[in-house]
């Protein structure tokens, strides 16, 4: 399996650096020197890097995906509980809930309408990163990458724990309703494309249900559920592997990498030769990403700042 080969390479780094902190330092140092991970897009014409805030979202999502306190193992088709295509595989049966303070709100517990109307209160519930490359609705939103889909659903007051919910996830169907009163349907629909439902995970956090699924095929979805309005494909922010990017973009990333290596080398030489200036450099690094700094979000480069 691919993860075994990756584990072998990463184990060498861990054994060399000895600690988790050292290991992570190597990983993020590599990202800084060799990728556009730390480059923040300044405008829509910037073809590399990420919009402000997206980098943190990627990190949080990756950590949560493997956190045993935040994700749920689902039963697989190998246990004999479903057909060859896994269509009848059972959904999650237990979940760890992240405690949050409930905020009183008036919510109608009747079945949702097919065409929900948005208002300013609902729009404020989700951030733009929650429906990146997807769409926002009254009670839910969804986002996507080329490989996966994430669905977030607002849970009504009184139905904000796993014990009170019935969650059905199939290859092309999702339903969330009250376990005690099945007529109370929070969300239900036929997916526009198929997912690997046996690998789907879900959590409850901040009174929201979060469902993460891998797509059966790598393609951009036009809509989440059948009957939903089609999204604007021109606004999709396509994330691609570096070696799949145009040669011009790869050249720009390589230029950034060389510049970063040069800046790191100058910084190390500077700190070694002048301890007092090194202290000044540390203070400059702290102020670099401070709120209001014109350099916030950019790679640290003391060469562009005049120091006395």
Tab-separated table of C-alpha atoms in Angstrom:
chain	number	residue	atom	x	y	z
A	1	UNK	CA	0.000	0.000	0.000
A	2	UNK	CA	1.099	3.556	-0.665
A	3	UNK	CA	0.919	4.611	2.985
A	4	UNK	CA	3.499	1.964	3.892
A	5	UNK	CA	6.027	3.491	1.510
A	6	UNK	CA	5.247	6.962	2.877
A	7	UNK	CA	5.538	5.726	6.466
A	8	UNK	CA	8.976	4.303	5.726
A	9	UNK	CA	10.254	7.624	4.376
A	10	UNK	CA	8.683	9.653	7.171
A	11	UNK	CA	10.024	7.251	9.815
A	12	UNK	CA	13.550	8.053	8.653
A	13	UNK	CA	12.895	11.744	9.269
A	14	UNK	CA	11.357	11.054	12.687
A	15	UNK	CA	14.299	8.882	13.757
A	16	UNK	CA	16.718	11.551	12.574
A	17	UNK	CA	14.968	14.459	14.337
A	18	UNK	CA	14.157	12.402	17.479
A	19	UNK	CA	11.035	14.375	18.532
A	20	UNK	CA	7.595	15.227	17.163
A	21	UNK	CA	8.516	18.922	17.275
A	22	UNK	CA	11.644	18.315	15.252
A	23	UNK	CA	9.743	16.124	12.808
A	24	UNK	CA	7.078	18.798	12.206
A	25	UNK	CA	9.821	21.413	11.846
A	26	UNK	CA	11.297	19.360	8.998
A	27	UNK	CA	7.922	18.937	7.307
A	28	UNK	CA	6.981	22.614	7.417
A	29	UNK	CA	10.502	23.665	6.523
A	30	UNK	CA	10.239	21.491	3.428
A	31	UNK	CA	6.894	23.081	2.532
A	32	UNK	CA	8.380	26.531	2.939
A	33	UNK	CA	11.459	25.857	0.812
A	34	UNK	CA	9.920	23.728	-1.923
A	35	UNK	CA	6.259	24.700	-2.334
A	36	UNK	CA	3.942	27.703	-2.384
A	37	UNK	CA	2.286	26.589	0.870
A	38	UNK	CA	3.282	29.789	2.706
A	39	UNK	CA	2.457	32.091	-0.178
A	40	UNK	CA	-0.746	34.062	0.356
A	41	UNK	CA	-2.643	35.086	-2.755
A	42	UNK	CA	-2.823	38.851	-3.089
A	43	UNK	CA	-5.613	38.885	-5.678
A	44	UNK	CA	-7.465	36.689	-8.173
A	45	UNK	CA	-4.660	37.004	-10.747
A	46	UNK	CA	-2.158	35.374	-8.373
A	47	UNK	CA	-1.867	31.796	-9.632
A	48	UNK	CA	0.095	30.292	-6.746
A	49	UNK	CA	-0.469	29.942	-3.028
A	50	UNK	CA	-3.731	30.035	-1.090
A	51	UNK	CA	-6.268	32.717	-0.185
A	52	UNK	CA	-5.919	34.064	3.337
A	53	UNK	CA	-7.198	31.562	5.903
A	54	UNK	CA	-7.328	28.547	3.571
A	55	UNK	CA	-3.893	27.289	4.664
A	56	UNK	CA	-5.083	27.055	8.276
A	57	UNK	CA	-8.248	25.284	7.153
A	58	UNK	CA	-6.184	22.680	5.289
A	59	UNK	CA	-4.030	22.052	8.378
A	60	UNK	CA	-7.025	21.744	10.701
A	61	UNK	CA	-8.805	19.411	8.304
A	62	UNK	CA	-5.754	17.165	7.997
A	63	UNK	CA	-5.338	16.958	11.783
A	64	UNK	CA	-9.022	16.277	12.393
A	65	UNK	CA	-9.094	13.546	9.760
A	66	UNK	CA	-6.735	11.372	11.837
A	67	UNK	CA	-7.676	12.521	15.352
A	68	UNK	CA	-9.324	9.567	17.175
A	69	UNK	CA	-11.318	12.038	19.277
A	70	UNK	CA	-12.797	13.764	16.224
A	71	UNK	CA	-13.480	11.093	13.654
A	72	UNK	CA	-15.555	7.963	13.452
A	73	UNK	CA	-14.609	4.578	12.014
A	74	UNK	CA	-17.341	3.228	9.781
A	75	UNK	CA	-18.101	-0.404	9.037
A	76	UNK	CA	-16.797	-1.637	5.697
A	77	UNK	CA	-18.213	-3.880	3.031
A	78	UNK	CA	-15.759	-6.598	4.049
A	79	UNK	CA	-17.842	-7.598	7.063
A	80	UNK	CA	-20.476	-9.194	4.819
A	81	UNK	CA	-23.161	-6.672	5.731
A	82	UNK	CA	-23.653	-5.381	2.204
A	83	UNK	CA	-23.614	-6.271	-1.455
A	84	UNK	CA	-20.678	-6.226	-3.815
A	85	UNK	CA	-20.955	-2.503	-4.421
A	86	UNK	CA	-21.337	-1.659	-0.728
A	87	UNK	CA	-24.702	-0.038	-1.357
A	88	UNK	CA	-26.222	-1.314	1.873
A	89	UNK	CA	-23.245	-0.841	4.179
A	90	UNK	CA	-24.449	0.494	7.536
A	91	UNK	CA	-23.615	4.063	8.507
A	92	UNK	CA	-21.733	5.196	11.602
A	93	UNK	CA	-23.014	3.778	14.878
A	94	UNK	CA	-21.089	5.779	17.460
A	95	UNK	CA	-19.436	9.150	17.625
A	96	UNK	CA	-17.284	11.345	19.864
A	97	UNK	CA	-18.919	14.733	20.275
A	98	UNK	CA	-16.918	17.931	20.779
A	99	UNK	CA	-18.646	19.816	23.575
A	100	UNK	CA	-19.810	23.331	22.742
A	101	UNK	CA	-22.014	25.962	24.350
A	102	UNK	CA	-25.491	25.899	22.851
A	103	UNK	CA	-26.811	29.225	21.632
A	104	UNK	CA	-30.549	29.729	22.016
A	105	UNK	CA	-32.273	30.164	18.687
A	106	UNK	CA	-35.722	29.719	17.253
A	107	UNK	CA	-35.613	26.831	14.795
A	108	UNK	CA	-38.509	25.198	13.025
A	109	UNK	CA	-38.315	21.408	13.505
A	110	UNK	CA	-40.661	20.649	10.617
A	111	UNK	CA	-39.254	18.913	7.517
A	112	UNK	CA	-37.095	21.325	5.430
A	113	UNK	CA	-38.428	22.832	2.233
A	114	UNK	CA	-36.943	21.710	-1.078
A	115	UNK	CA	-35.864	25.229	-1.969
A	116	UNK	CA	-34.634	26.918	1.237
A	117	UNK	CA	-34.606	30.705	1.367
A	118	UNK	CA	-31.451	32.390	2.630
A	119	UNK	CA	-31.379	35.278	5.052
A	120	UNK	CA	-28.610	37.288	6.679
A	121	UNK	CA	-28.776	35.317	9.924
A	122	UNK	CA	-28.186	32.026	8.127
A	123	UNK	CA	-25.406	33.452	5.977
A	124	UNK	CA	-23.527	34.560	9.097
A	125	UNK	CA	-23.592	31.000	10.437
A	126	UNK	CA	-21.118	29.694	7.853
A	127	UNK	CA	-17.865	31.257	6.719
A	128	UNK	CA	-16.889	31.433	3.053
A	129	UNK	CA	-14.297	28.697	3.577
A	130	UNK	CA	-17.101	26.348	4.691
A	131	UNK	CA	-18.608	26.356	1.202
A	132	UNK	CA	-15.448	26.824	-0.887
A	133	UNK	CA	-16.043	25.471	-4.399
A	134	UNK	CA	-19.557	24.513	-3.258
A	135	UNK	CA	-22.745	26.317	-2.233
A	136	UNK	CA	-24.558	27.805	0.764
A	137	UNK	CA	-28.154	26.984	1.745
A	138	UNK	CA	-30.420	27.835	4.661
A	139	UNK	CA	-29.611	24.840	6.866
A	140	UNK	CA	-26.454	23.471	5.285
A	141	UNK	CA	-23.498	24.173	3.046
A	142	UNK	CA	-20.945	22.081	1.187
A	143	UNK	CA	-17.411	22.414	-0.114
A	144	UNK	CA	-15.265	20.285	-2.358
A	145	UNK	CA	-11.806	19.561	-3.671
A	146	UNK	CA	-11.107	17.427	-6.702
A	147	UNK	CA	-11.045	14.318	-4.471
A	148	UNK	CA	-13.475	14.894	-1.613
A	149	UNK	CA	-16.657	16.596	-0.402
A	150	UNK	CA	-17.473	18.096	2.988
A	151	UNK	CA	-21.048	18.781	4.107
A	152	UNK	CA	-21.955	20.927	7.124
A	153	UNK	CA	-25.479	20.859	8.550
A	154	UNK	CA	-26.948	23.136	11.224
A	155	UNK	CA	-28.588	21.008	13.912
A	156	UNK	CA	-31.832	22.236	15.506
A	157	UNK	CA	-31.932	22.787	19.254
A	158	UNK	CA	-32.720	19.506	20.969
A	159	UNK	CA	-31.158	17.450	18.156
A	160	UNK	CA	-27.515	18.297	18.665
A	161	UNK	CA	-26.154	14.972	19.963
A	162	UNK	CA	-25.403	11.724	18.158
A	163	UNK	CA	-27.824	9.748	20.347
A	164	UNK	CA	-30.755	11.781	19.055
A	165	UNK	CA	-29.861	11.557	15.372
A	166	UNK	CA	-30.254	8.956	12.658
A	167	UNK	CA	-27.611	9.464	9.978
A	168	UNK	CA	-27.781	7.419	6.775
A	169	UNK	CA	-24.911	7.687	4.303
A	170	UNK	CA	-25.025	5.648	1.092
A	171	UNK	CA	-23.063	5.863	-2.126
A	172	UNK	CA	-25.516	8.377	-3.616
A	173	UNK	CA	-27.872	9.273	-0.767
A	174	UNK	CA	-27.696	11.118	2.565
A	175	UNK	CA	-30.410	11.494	5.193
A	176	UNK	CA	-30.279	13.099	8.645
A	177	UNK	CA	-33.356	12.938	10.862
A	178	UNK	CA	-34.514	12.580	14.456
A	179	UNK	CA	-34.085	9.101	15.889
A	180	UNK	CA	-37.079	9.428	18.253
A	181	UNK	CA	-39.308	11.140	15.707
A	182	UNK	CA	-38.288	10.047	12.179
A	183	UNK	CA	-40.740	12.508	10.644
A	184	UNK	CA	-38.435	15.350	11.674
A	185	UNK	CA	-36.038	15.376	8.707
A	186	UNK	CA	-33.124	17.786	8.979
A	187	UNK	CA	-31.601	16.979	5.586
A	188	UNK	CA	-32.286	14.428	2.857
A	189	UNK	CA	-31.280	14.119	-0.765
A	190	UNK	CA	-29.866	12.061	-3.613
A	191	UNK	CA	-26.270	13.026	-4.327
A	192	UNK	CA	-25.496	14.208	-7.832
A	193	UNK	CA	-22.423	11.932	-7.947
A	194	UNK	CA	-21.271	8.825	-6.077
A	195	UNK	CA	-19.092	8.820	-2.965
A	196	UNK	CA	-17.043	6.169	-1.156
A	197	UNK	CA	-19.597	5.973	1.633
A	198	UNK	CA	-17.774	3.201	3.515
A	199	UNK	CA	-14.948	5.666	4.155
A	200	UNK	CA	-17.201	8.578	5.150
A	201	UNK	CA	-16.630	10.104	8.589
A	202	UNK	CA	-18.755	12.522	10.568
A	203	UNK	CA	-18.533	14.567	13.753
A	204	UNK	CA	-20.680	17.033	15.697
A	205	UNK	CA	-19.001	20.322	16.589
A	206	UNK	CA	-20.441	23.733	17.500
A	207	UNK	CA	-23.986	22.420	16.985
A	208	UNK	CA	-23.151	21.389	13.448
A	209	UNK	CA	-22.929	18.000	11.802
A	210	UNK	CA	-19.820	17.671	9.616
A	211	UNK	CA	-19.731	14.865	7.042
A	212	UNK	CA	-16.522	14.222	5.079
A	213	UNK	CA	-16.595	11.905	2.048
A	214	UNK	CA	-14.159	10.835	-0.656
A	215	UNK	CA	-15.488	11.043	-4.202
A	216	UNK	CA	-15.739	7.836	-6.219
A	217	UNK	CA	-14.222	9.707	-9.177
A	218	UNK	CA	-11.940	12.717	-9.256
A	219	UNK	CA	-14.092	15.402	-10.847
A	220	UNK	CA	-15.671	18.734	-9.943
A	221	UNK	CA	-19.317	18.408	-8.938
A	222	UNK	CA	-21.854	20.819	-10.418
A	223	UNK	CA	-24.144	20.437	-7.392
A	224	UNK	CA	-24.342	18.445	-4.152
A	225	UNK	CA	-27.889	17.068	-4.386
A	226	UNK	CA	-29.970	16.402	-7.459
A	227	UNK	CA	-32.191	19.418	-8.017
A	228	UNK	CA	-29.779	21.913	-6.430
A	229	UNK	CA	-28.791	24.985	-8.466
A	230	UNK	CA	-25.607	24.485	-10.481
A	231	UNK	CA	-22.523	26.209	-9.069
A	232	UNK	CA	-20.396	28.640	-11.087
A	233	UNK	CA	-17.460	26.595	-12.382
A	234	UNK	CA	-15.519	29.762	-13.165
A	235	UNK	CA	-15.188	30.450	-9.433
A	236	UNK	CA	-13.758	27.038	-8.553
A	237	UNK	CA	-10.333	27.339	-6.929
A	238	UNK	CA	-8.561	24.309	-8.388
A	239	UNK	CA	-5.847	22.798	-6.199
A	240	UNK	CA	-3.401	20.716	-8.203
A	241	UNK	CA	-0.131	18.900	-7.632
A	242	UNK	CA	2.900	21.045	-8.367
A	243	UNK	CA	4.125	18.789	-11.171
A	244	UNK	CA	0.688	19.121	-12.818
A	245	UNK	CA	0.840	22.910	-12.913
A	246	UNK	CA	1.819	24.827	-16.084
A	247	UNK	CA	5.559	25.197	-16.630
A	248	UNK	CA	5.351	28.951	-16.039
A	249	UNK	CA	3.757	28.432	-12.608
A	250	UNK	CA	6.280	25.724	-11.707
A	251	UNK	CA	9.053	28.143	-12.646
A	252	UNK	CA	7.549	30.805	-10.365
A	253	UNK	CA	7.400	28.345	-7.455
A	254	UNK	CA	10.993	27.297	-8.121
A	255	UNK	CA	12.025	30.952	-8.100
A	256	UNK	CA	10.338	31.415	-4.729
A	257	UNK	CA	12.136	28.313	-3.452
A	258	UNK	CA	15.546	29.606	-4.530
A	259	UNK	CA	14.832	33.015	-3.023
A	260	UNK	CA	13.779	31.400	0.251
A	261	UNK	CA	16.913	29.242	0.385
A	262	UNK	CA	19.053	32.318	-0.257
A	263	UNK	CA	17.233	34.312	2.429
A	264	UNK	CA	17.615	31.470	4.941
A	265	UNK	CA	21.337	31.241	4.182
A	266	UNK	CA	21.829	34.991	4.637
A	267	UNK	CA	19.851	34.885	7.871
A	268	UNK	CA	21.936	32.049	9.314
A	269	UNK	CA	25.188	33.806	8.402
A	270	UNK	CA	23.872	37.028	9.867
A	271	UNK	CA	22.874	35.450	13.186
A	272	UNK	CA	26.193	33.654	13.522
A	273	UNK	CA	28.333	36.736	12.879
A	274	UNK	CA	26.355	39.295	14.895
A	275	UNK	CA	24.449	38.112	18.022
A	276	UNK	CA	23.033	41.593	18.772
A	277	UNK	CA	21.620	41.970	15.294
A	278	UNK	CA	20.251	38.445	15.625
A	279	UNK	CA	18.110	39.618	18.560
A	280	UNK	CA	16.838	42.475	16.407
A	281	UNK	CA	16.044	39.967	13.679
A	282	UNK	CA	14.001	37.871	16.110
A	283	UNK	CA	11.945	40.919	17.048
A	284	UNK	CA	11.471	41.707	13.371
A	285	UNK	CA	10.243	38.175	12.746
A	286	UNK	CA	7.638	38.581	15.515
A	287	UNK	CA	6.409	41.869	14.045
A	288	UNK	CA	6.422	40.539	10.481
A	289	UNK	CA	3.071	38.732	10.797
A	290	UNK	CA	1.581	41.026	13.433
A	291	UNK	CA	-1.853	42.509	12.776
A	292	UNK	CA	-1.494	45.590	10.598
A	293	UNK	CA	1.900	44.619	9.210
A	294	UNK	CA	2.217	45.222	5.434
A	295	UNK	CA	4.199	41.972	5.213
A	296	UNK	CA	1.638	39.754	6.952
A	297	UNK	CA	1.130	36.477	5.100
A	298	UNK	CA	4.324	36.802	3.071
A	299	UNK	CA	7.470	34.657	3.532
A	300	UNK	CA	9.832	36.252	6.066
A	301	UNK	CA	12.563	38.173	4.188
A	302	UNK	CA	14.571	40.627	6.317
A	303	UNK	CA	16.549	41.761	3.276
A	304	UNK	CA	13.696	44.065	2.203
A	305	UNK	CA	13.656	45.893	5.558
A	306	UNK	CA	16.235	48.556	6.347
A	307	UNK	CA	17.717	47.990	9.819
A	308	UNK	CA	20.093	50.373	11.608
